[in-house]
């Protein structure tokens, strides 16, 4: 599978950089008051630049439209952020209603829009060390445009590094929350191994495999990105408070939801498309047949990214989903070098894997046949060995003296026997006990 690897920035399959909203430039009163003050549609106020209006409108829309809502994405593409927000906050009538949604759905959007306060959200984000990115920003990862209408409205980012630069050389490693000790070990090893090779490790900061992956990368002094299903100022799960704090300091926290928003089951699922689109490939360590990690892998396949799986015991239900993935288009990997061979640049090959070379492996075929003709116990005459090896007695004697010089056999009177240790080496070669 060739994939749309992101060795450099590439255009998305959607509309690319969005133009500023198509608002009229007039103030539009909201349909109801905002939080503690009169609420006006952001971006429609005098003295505000088009760039400011776009950012404020998109920040407000992250409060109104759920992540991954393709209908909302089509509205955004059609009207622009500023005009879409106006239609949801200060509609002049049915002709202003965005198409394709029921009255109940539009009413729900408008109730959220009435309470949206993007300036407050941006202030809250800044206080927690976060920033808000939108398409067109220098730091925006353009590979997210591959999601088309499901592209994030914007990204809330907490951390000191450049998301676009980091995402150019990143790999996602995901897996089960209720993982086995084997899965946690493999997650940590892959996280640290990729970090040591200079790759950014992306996961979801969840319990289980995700946490092990982040910890492995951090322990190796590497870079890691956690894509959250909540606000970047929200600690979830609670048990990962220290880990999430370390990621915020050493890596990046990324989310589509505004400050203070909490996760839901559906938000975890739609979050996975961002993990898949942001990275060059996705590795699944452990997953049951029904697993959010498999959703990430399938999203990666749909986007043309590399999809990989780490095999586990055939008897483990937590590896069943991975094995099913491997029966399809996914590639089996067991360490960081094999992952980099797929997602890296030309020439970044994993080392060849082979068993140890034993001295008897270097023997000529005729000498090897004579050696194999020797009994495991006791001695045998040269003529008997020649018959077993399918050669002449003189040829057998010549090979026996060669083997004697190399330490494989010794002479006992007119007969020959294996030297101590030769039989054990032969068993090891054949995989015996």
CSV table of N, CA and C in Angstrom, one decimal, residues 121-230:
chain,number,residue,atom,x,y,z
A,121,UNK,N,-13.5,31.5,26.2
A,121,UNK,CA,-12.7,30.2,26.0
A,121,UNK,C,-11.3,30.5,25.7
A,122,UNK,N,-11.0,31.5,24.8
A,122,UNK,CA,-9.7,31.8,24.4
A,122,UNK,C,-8.9,32.3,25.6
A,123,UNK,N,-9.5,33.0,26.5
A,123,UNK,CA,-8.8,33.5,27.7
A,123,UNK,C,-8.5,32.4,28.6
A,124,UNK,N,-9.5,31.5,28.8
A,124,UNK,CA,-9.3,30.3,29.7
A,124,UNK,C,-8.2,29.4,29.1
A,125,UNK,N,-8.2,29.2,27.8
A,125,UNK,CA,-7.1,28.4,27.2
A,125,UNK,C,-5.7,29.0,27.4
A,126,UNK,N,-5.6,30.3,27.2
A,126,UNK,CA,-4.4,31.0,27.4
A,126,UNK,C,-3.9,30.9,28.8
A,127,UNK,N,-4.8,31.0,29.8
A,127,UNK,CA,-4.4,30.8,31.2
A,127,UNK,C,-3.8,29.5,31.5
A,128,UNK,N,-4.3,28.4,30.8
A,128,UNK,CA,-3.8,27.1,31.0
A,128,UNK,C,-2.6,26.7,30.1
A,129,UNK,N,-2.1,27.7,29.4
A,129,UNK,CA,-0.9,27.5,28.5
A,129,UNK,C,-1.3,26.9,27.2
A,130,UNK,N,-2.6,27.0,26.7
A,130,UNK,CA,-3.0,26.5,25.5
A,130,UNK,C,-3.3,27.6,24.5
A,131,UNK,N,-3.4,27.2,23.2
A,131,UNK,CA,-3.7,28.1,22.1
A,131,UNK,C,-4.7,27.4,21.2
A,132,UNK,N,-5.3,28.2,20.3
A,132,UNK,CA,-6.3,27.7,19.4
A,132,UNK,C,-5.8,27.8,18.0
A,133,UNK,N,-5.7,26.7,17.2
A,133,UNK,CA,-5.3,26.7,15.9
A,133,UNK,C,-6.4,26.5,14.9
A,134,UNK,N,-6.4,27.2,13.8
A,134,UNK,CA,-7.4,27.0,12.7
A,134,UNK,C,-6.7,26.8,11.4
A,135,UNK,N,-7.4,26.2,10.4
A,135,UNK,CA,-6.9,26.1,9.1
A,135,UNK,C,-6.4,27.4,8.5
A,136,UNK,N,-5.2,27.4,8.0
A,136,UNK,CA,-4.6,28.6,7.5
A,136,UNK,C,-3.5,29.1,8.4
A,137,UNK,N,-3.5,28.7,9.7
A,137,UNK,CA,-2.4,29.0,10.6
A,137,UNK,C,-1.1,28.3,10.1
A,138,UNK,N,0.0,28.9,10.4
A,138,UNK,CA,1.3,28.3,10.0
A,138,UNK,C,1.5,27.0,10.7
A,139,UNK,N,0.9,26.9,12.0
A,139,UNK,CA,1.1,25.6,12.7
A,139,UNK,C,0.1,24.6,12.4
A,140,UNK,N,-0.9,24.8,11.5
A,140,UNK,CA,-1.9,23.9,11.2
A,140,UNK,C,-1.4,22.7,10.4
A,141,UNK,N,-1.5,21.4,10.8
A,141,UNK,CA,-1.0,20.3,10.1
A,141,UNK,C,-1.9,20.1,8.8
A,142,UNK,N,-1.4,20.3,7.7
A,142,UNK,CA,-2.2,20.3,6.5
A,142,UNK,C,-2.8,18.9,6.1
A,143,UNK,N,-2.1,17.8,6.7
A,143,UNK,CA,-2.6,16.5,6.4
A,143,UNK,C,-4.0,16.2,7.0
A,144,UNK,N,-4.4,17.1,8.0
A,144,UNK,CA,-5.8,16.9,8.5
A,144,UNK,C,-6.8,17.3,7.4
A,145,UNK,N,-6.4,18.0,6.4
A,145,UNK,CA,-7.4,18.4,5.3
A,145,UNK,C,-7.9,17.1,4.6
A,146,UNK,N,-7.1,16.0,4.7
A,146,UNK,CA,-7.6,14.8,4.1
A,146,UNK,C,-8.9,14.3,4.6
A,147,UNK,N,-9.3,14.8,5.8
A,147,UNK,CA,-10.6,14.4,6.4
A,147,UNK,C,-11.8,15.1,5.7
A,148,UNK,N,-11.5,16.0,4.8
A,148,UNK,CA,-12.6,16.7,4.1
A,148,UNK,C,-13.5,17.4,5.0
A,149,UNK,N,-14.8,17.1,4.9
A,149,UNK,CA,-15.8,17.7,5.7
A,149,UNK,C,-15.8,17.3,7.2
A,150,UNK,N,-15.1,16.2,7.5
A,150,UNK,CA,-14.9,15.8,8.9
A,150,UNK,C,-13.7,16.4,9.5
A,151,UNK,N,-13.0,17.3,8.8
A,151,UNK,CA,-11.8,18.0,9.4
A,151,UNK,C,-12.2,18.8,10.6
A,152,UNK,N,-11.3,18.8,11.6
A,152,UNK,CA,-11.6,19.6,12.8
A,152,UNK,C,-11.9,21.1,12.5
A,153,UNK,N,-12.8,21.7,13.2
A,153,UNK,CA,-13.1,23.1,13.0
A,153,UNK,C,-11.9,23.9,13.5
A,154,UNK,N,-11.3,23.4,14.5
A,154,UNK,CA,-10.0,24.0,15.0
A,154,UNK,C,-9.4,23.1,16.0
A,155,UNK,N,-8.2,23.3,16.4
A,155,UNK,CA,-7.6,22.5,17.4
A,155,UNK,C,-7.1,23.3,18.6
A,156,UNK,N,-7.4,22.9,19.8
A,156,UNK,CA,-6.9,23.5,21.0
A,156,UNK,C,-5.6,22.7,21.4
A,157,UNK,N,-4.5,23.4,21.5
A,157,UNK,CA,-3.2,22.8,21.7
A,157,UNK,C,-2.5,23.3,22.9
A,158,UNK,N,-2.0,22.4,23.7
A,158,UNK,CA,-1.3,22.8,24.9
A,158,UNK,C,0.1,22.2,24.9
A,159,UNK,N,1.1,23.0,25.0
A,159,UNK,CA,2.5,22.5,24.9
A,159,UNK,C,3.3,23.5,24.2
A,160,UNK,N,4.6,23.3,24.2
A,160,UNK,CA,5.5,24.4,23.7
A,160,UNK,C,6.0,24.2,22.3
A,161,UNK,N,5.8,23.0,21.7
A,161,UNK,CA,6.3,22.7,20.4
A,161,UNK,C,5.4,23.0,19.2
A,162,UNK,N,5.9,22.9,18.0
A,162,UNK,CA,5.1,23.2,16.8
A,162,UNK,C,4.4,22.0,16.3
A,163,UNK,N,3.1,21.9,16.4
A,163,UNK,CA,2.3,20.8,16.0
A,163,UNK,C,2.5,20.3,14.6
A,164,UNK,N,2.6,21.3,13.7
A,164,UNK,CA,2.8,20.9,12.2
A,164,UNK,C,4.1,20.2,12.0
A,165,UNK,N,5.2,20.8,12.6
A,165,UNK,CA,6.5,20.2,12.4
A,165,UNK,C,6.5,18.8,13.0
A,166,UNK,N,6.0,18.7,14.2
A,166,UNK,CA,6.1,17.4,14.9
A,166,UNK,C,5.3,16.3,14.1
A,167,UNK,N,4.1,16.7,13.6
A,167,UNK,CA,3.3,15.8,12.9
A,167,UNK,C,3.9,15.2,11.6
A,168,UNK,N,4.8,16.0,11.0
A,168,UNK,CA,5.4,15.5,9.8
A,168,UNK,C,6.1,14.2,9.9
A,169,UNK,N,6.6,13.9,11.1
A,169,UNK,CA,7.4,12.6,11.3
A,169,UNK,C,6.8,11.9,12.6
A,170,UNK,N,5.6,11.5,12.4
A,170,UNK,CA,4.9,10.9,13.6
A,170,UNK,C,4.2,9.6,13.3
A,171,UNK,N,4.1,8.8,14.3
A,171,UNK,CA,3.4,7.5,14.2
A,171,UNK,C,2.5,7.3,15.3
A,172,UNK,N,1.3,6.8,15.0
A,172,UNK,CA,0.3,6.5,16.1
A,172,UNK,C,0.5,5.1,16.6
A,173,UNK,N,0.5,4.9,17.9
A,173,UNK,CA,0.5,3.6,18.5
A,173,UNK,C,-0.7,3.5,19.5
A,174,UNK,N,-1.6,2.7,19.3
A,174,UNK,CA,-2.9,2.6,20.1
A,174,UNK,C,-3.2,1.2,20.5
A,175,UNK,N,-4.1,1.0,21.4
A,175,UNK,CA,-4.5,-0.3,21.8
A,175,UNK,C,-5.5,-0.3,22.9
A,176,UNK,N,-5.7,-1.5,23.5
A,176,UNK,CA,-6.8,-1.7,24.4
A,176,UNK,C,-6.5,-1.0,25.8
A,177,UNK,N,-7.6,-0.6,26.4
A,177,UNK,CA,-7.5,-0.1,27.8
A,177,UNK,C,-7.2,-1.2,28.8
A,178,UNK,N,-8.0,-2.2,28.7
A,178,UNK,CA,-7.8,-3.4,29.6
A,178,UNK,C,-6.8,-4.3,29.0
A,179,UNK,N,-5.5,-3.9,28.9
A,179,UNK,CA,-4.5,-4.6,28.2
A,179,UNK,C,-3.8,-5.7,29.2
A,180,UNK,N,-3.1,-6.6,28.5
A,180,UNK,CA,-2.3,-7.6,29.3
A,180,UNK,C,-1.0,-7.0,29.6
A,181,UNK,N,-0.2,-7.7,30.5
A,181,UNK,CA,1.2,-7.2,30.8
A,181,UNK,C,2.0,-7.3,29.5
A,182,UNK,N,1.8,-8.3,28.6
A,182,UNK,CA,2.5,-8.3,27.4
A,182,UNK,C,2.2,-7.1,26.5
A,183,UNK,N,0.9,-6.7,26.4
A,183,UNK,CA,0.6,-5.5,25.6
A,183,UNK,C,1.2,-4.3,26.2
A,184,UNK,N,1.1,-4.1,27.5
A,184,UNK,CA,1.7,-2.9,28.1
A,184,UNK,C,3.2,-2.9,27.8
A,185,UNK,N,3.9,-4.0,27.9
A,185,UNK,CA,5.3,-4.1,27.7
A,185,UNK,C,5.6,-3.7,26.2
A,186,UNK,N,4.9,-4.2,25.3
A,186,UNK,CA,5.1,-3.9,23.9
A,186,UNK,C,4.8,-2.5,23.6
A,187,UNK,N,3.8,-1.9,24.2
A,187,UNK,CA,3.5,-0.5,24.0
A,187,UNK,C,4.6,0.4,24.4
A,188,UNK,N,5.1,0.1,25.6
A,188,UNK,CA,6.3,0.9,26.1
A,188,UNK,C,7.5,0.7,25.3
A,189,UNK,N,7.8,-0.5,24.9
A,189,UNK,CA,9.0,-0.7,24.0
A,189,UNK,C,8.9,0.0,22.7
A,190,UNK,N,7.7,-0.1,22.1
A,190,UNK,CA,7.5,0.6,20.8
A,190,UNK,C,7.6,2.1,21.0
A,191,UNK,N,7.0,2.7,22.1
A,191,UNK,CA,7.1,4.1,22.3
A,191,UNK,C,8.5,4.6,22.5
A,192,UNK,N,9.3,3.9,23.3
A,192,UNK,CA,10.7,4.3,23.5
A,192,UNK,C,11.5,4.0,22.3
A,193,UNK,N,11.3,2.9,21.6
A,193,UNK,CA,12.0,2.6,20.4
A,193,UNK,C,11.8,3.7,19.3
A,194,UNK,N,10.6,4.1,19.0
A,194,UNK,CA,10.3,5.1,18.0
A,194,UNK,C,10.9,6.4,18.4
A,195,UNK,N,10.8,6.7,19.7
A,195,UNK,CA,11.4,8.0,20.2
A,195,UNK,C,12.9,8.0,20.0
A,196,UNK,N,13.6,6.9,20.3
A,196,UNK,CA,15.0,6.9,20.1
A,196,UNK,C,15.4,7.0,18.7
A,197,UNK,N,14.5,6.7,17.7
A,197,UNK,CA,14.8,6.8,16.3
A,197,UNK,C,14.4,8.1,15.8
A,198,UNK,N,13.9,9.0,16.7
A,198,UNK,CA,13.6,10.4,16.2
A,198,UNK,C,12.2,10.6,15.7
A,199,UNK,N,11.3,9.7,16.1
A,199,UNK,CA,9.9,9.8,15.7
A,199,UNK,C,9.0,10.3,16.8
A,200,UNK,N,8.0,11.1,16.4
A,200,UNK,CA,7.0,11.6,17.4
A,200,UNK,C,6.0,10.5,17.6
A,201,UNK,N,5.7,10.1,18.8
A,201,UNK,CA,4.7,9.1,19.1
A,201,UNK,C,3.4,9.7,19.5
A,202,UNK,N,2.3,9.3,18.8
A,202,UNK,CA,1.0,9.8,19.0
A,202,UNK,C,0.1,8.7,19.5
A,203,UNK,N,-0.7,9.1,20.6
A,203,UNK,CA,-1.7,8.2,21.1
A,203,UNK,C,-2.8,9.0,21.8
A,204,UNK,N,-3.7,8.3,22.5
A,204,UNK,CA,-4.8,9.0,23.1
A,204,UNK,C,-4.8,9.2,24.5
A,205,UNK,N,-3.7,8.9,25.3
A,205,UNK,CA,-3.6,9.2,26.7
A,205,UNK,C,-4.6,8.4,27.5
A,206,UNK,N,-5.2,7.4,27.0
A,206,UNK,CA,-6.2,6.5,27.7
A,206,UNK,C,-5.4,5.5,28.6
A,207,UNK,N,-6.1,4.9,29.5
A,207,UNK,CA,-5.5,3.8,30.3
A,207,UNK,C,-5.1,2.7,29.4
A,208,UNK,N,-4.2,1.8,29.9
A,208,UNK,CA,-3.8,0.7,29.1
A,208,UNK,C,-2.6,1.0,28.1
A,209,UNK,N,-2.8,0.5,26.9
A,209,UNK,CA,-1.7,0.7,25.9
A,209,UNK,C,-1.3,2.1,25.7
A,210,UNK,N,-2.3,3.0,25.5
A,210,UNK,CA,-2.0,4.4,25.3
A,210,UNK,C,-1.0,5.0,26.3
A,211,UNK,N,-1.4,4.8,27.6
A,211,UNK,CA,-0.5,5.3,28.6
A,211,UNK,C,0.9,4.7,28.6
A,212,UNK,N,1.0,3.4,28.3
A,212,UNK,CA,2.3,2.7,28.2
A,212,UNK,C,3.1,3.3,27.1
A,213,UNK,N,2.5,3.6,26.0
A,213,UNK,CA,3.1,4.2,24.8
A,213,UNK,C,3.7,5.5,25.2
A,214,UNK,N,2.9,6.4,25.7
A,214,UNK,CA,3.4,7.7,26.1
A,214,UNK,C,4.5,7.7,27.1
A,215,UNK,N,4.4,6.8,28.1
A,215,UNK,CA,5.4,6.7,29.1
A,215,UNK,C,6.7,6.2,28.5
A,216,UNK,N,6.6,5.2,27.6
A,216,UNK,CA,7.8,4.8,26.9
A,216,UNK,C,8.5,5.9,26.2
A,217,UNK,N,7.8,6.7,25.4
A,217,UNK,CA,8.4,7.8,24.7
A,217,UNK,C,9.0,8.8,25.6
A,218,UNK,N,8.3,9.2,26.7
A,218,UNK,CA,8.8,10.1,27.7
A,218,UNK,C,10.1,9.6,28.4
A,219,UNK,N,10.1,8.3,28.7
A,219,UNK,CA,11.2,7.8,29.4
A,219,UNK,C,12.5,7.8,28.5
A,220,UNK,N,12.3,7.7,27.2
A,220,UNK,CA,13.4,7.8,26.3
A,220,UNK,C,13.8,9.2,25.9
A,221,UNK,N,13.2,10.2,26.6
A,221,UNK,CA,13.4,11.6,26.3
A,221,UNK,C,12.9,12.0,25.0
A,222,UNK,N,11.9,11.4,24.5
A,222,UNK,CA,11.3,11.6,23.2
A,222,UNK,C,10.1,12.5,23.2
A,223,UNK,N,9.6,12.7,22.0
A,223,UNK,CA,8.4,13.6,21.7
A,223,UNK,C,7.2,12.8,21.6
A,224,UNK,N,6.1,13.2,22.2
A,224,UNK,CA,4.8,12.5,22.2
A,224,UNK,C,3.7,13.5,22.2
A,225,UNK,N,2.6,13.1,21.4
A,225,UNK,CA,1.4,13.9,21.3
A,225,UNK,C,0.2,13.1,21.8
A,226,UNK,N,-0.6,13.6,22.7
A,226,UNK,CA,-1.8,13.0,23.2
A,226,UNK,C,-3.0,13.7,22.5
A,227,UNK,N,-3.8,13.0,21.8
A,227,UNK,CA,-5.0,13.6,21.2
A,227,UNK,C,-6.1,13.2,22.1
A,228,UNK,N,-6.8,14.2,22.7
A,228,UNK,CA,-7.7,14.0,23.7
A,228,UNK,C,-9.2,14.1,23.2
A,229,UNK,N,-10.1,13.4,23.9
A,229,UNK,CA,-11.5,13.5,23.6
A,229,UNK,C,-12.2,14.5,24.6
A,230,UNK,N,-11.5,15.4,25.1
A,230,UNK,CA,-12.0,16.4,26.0
A,230,UNK,C,-11.2,17.7,25.9
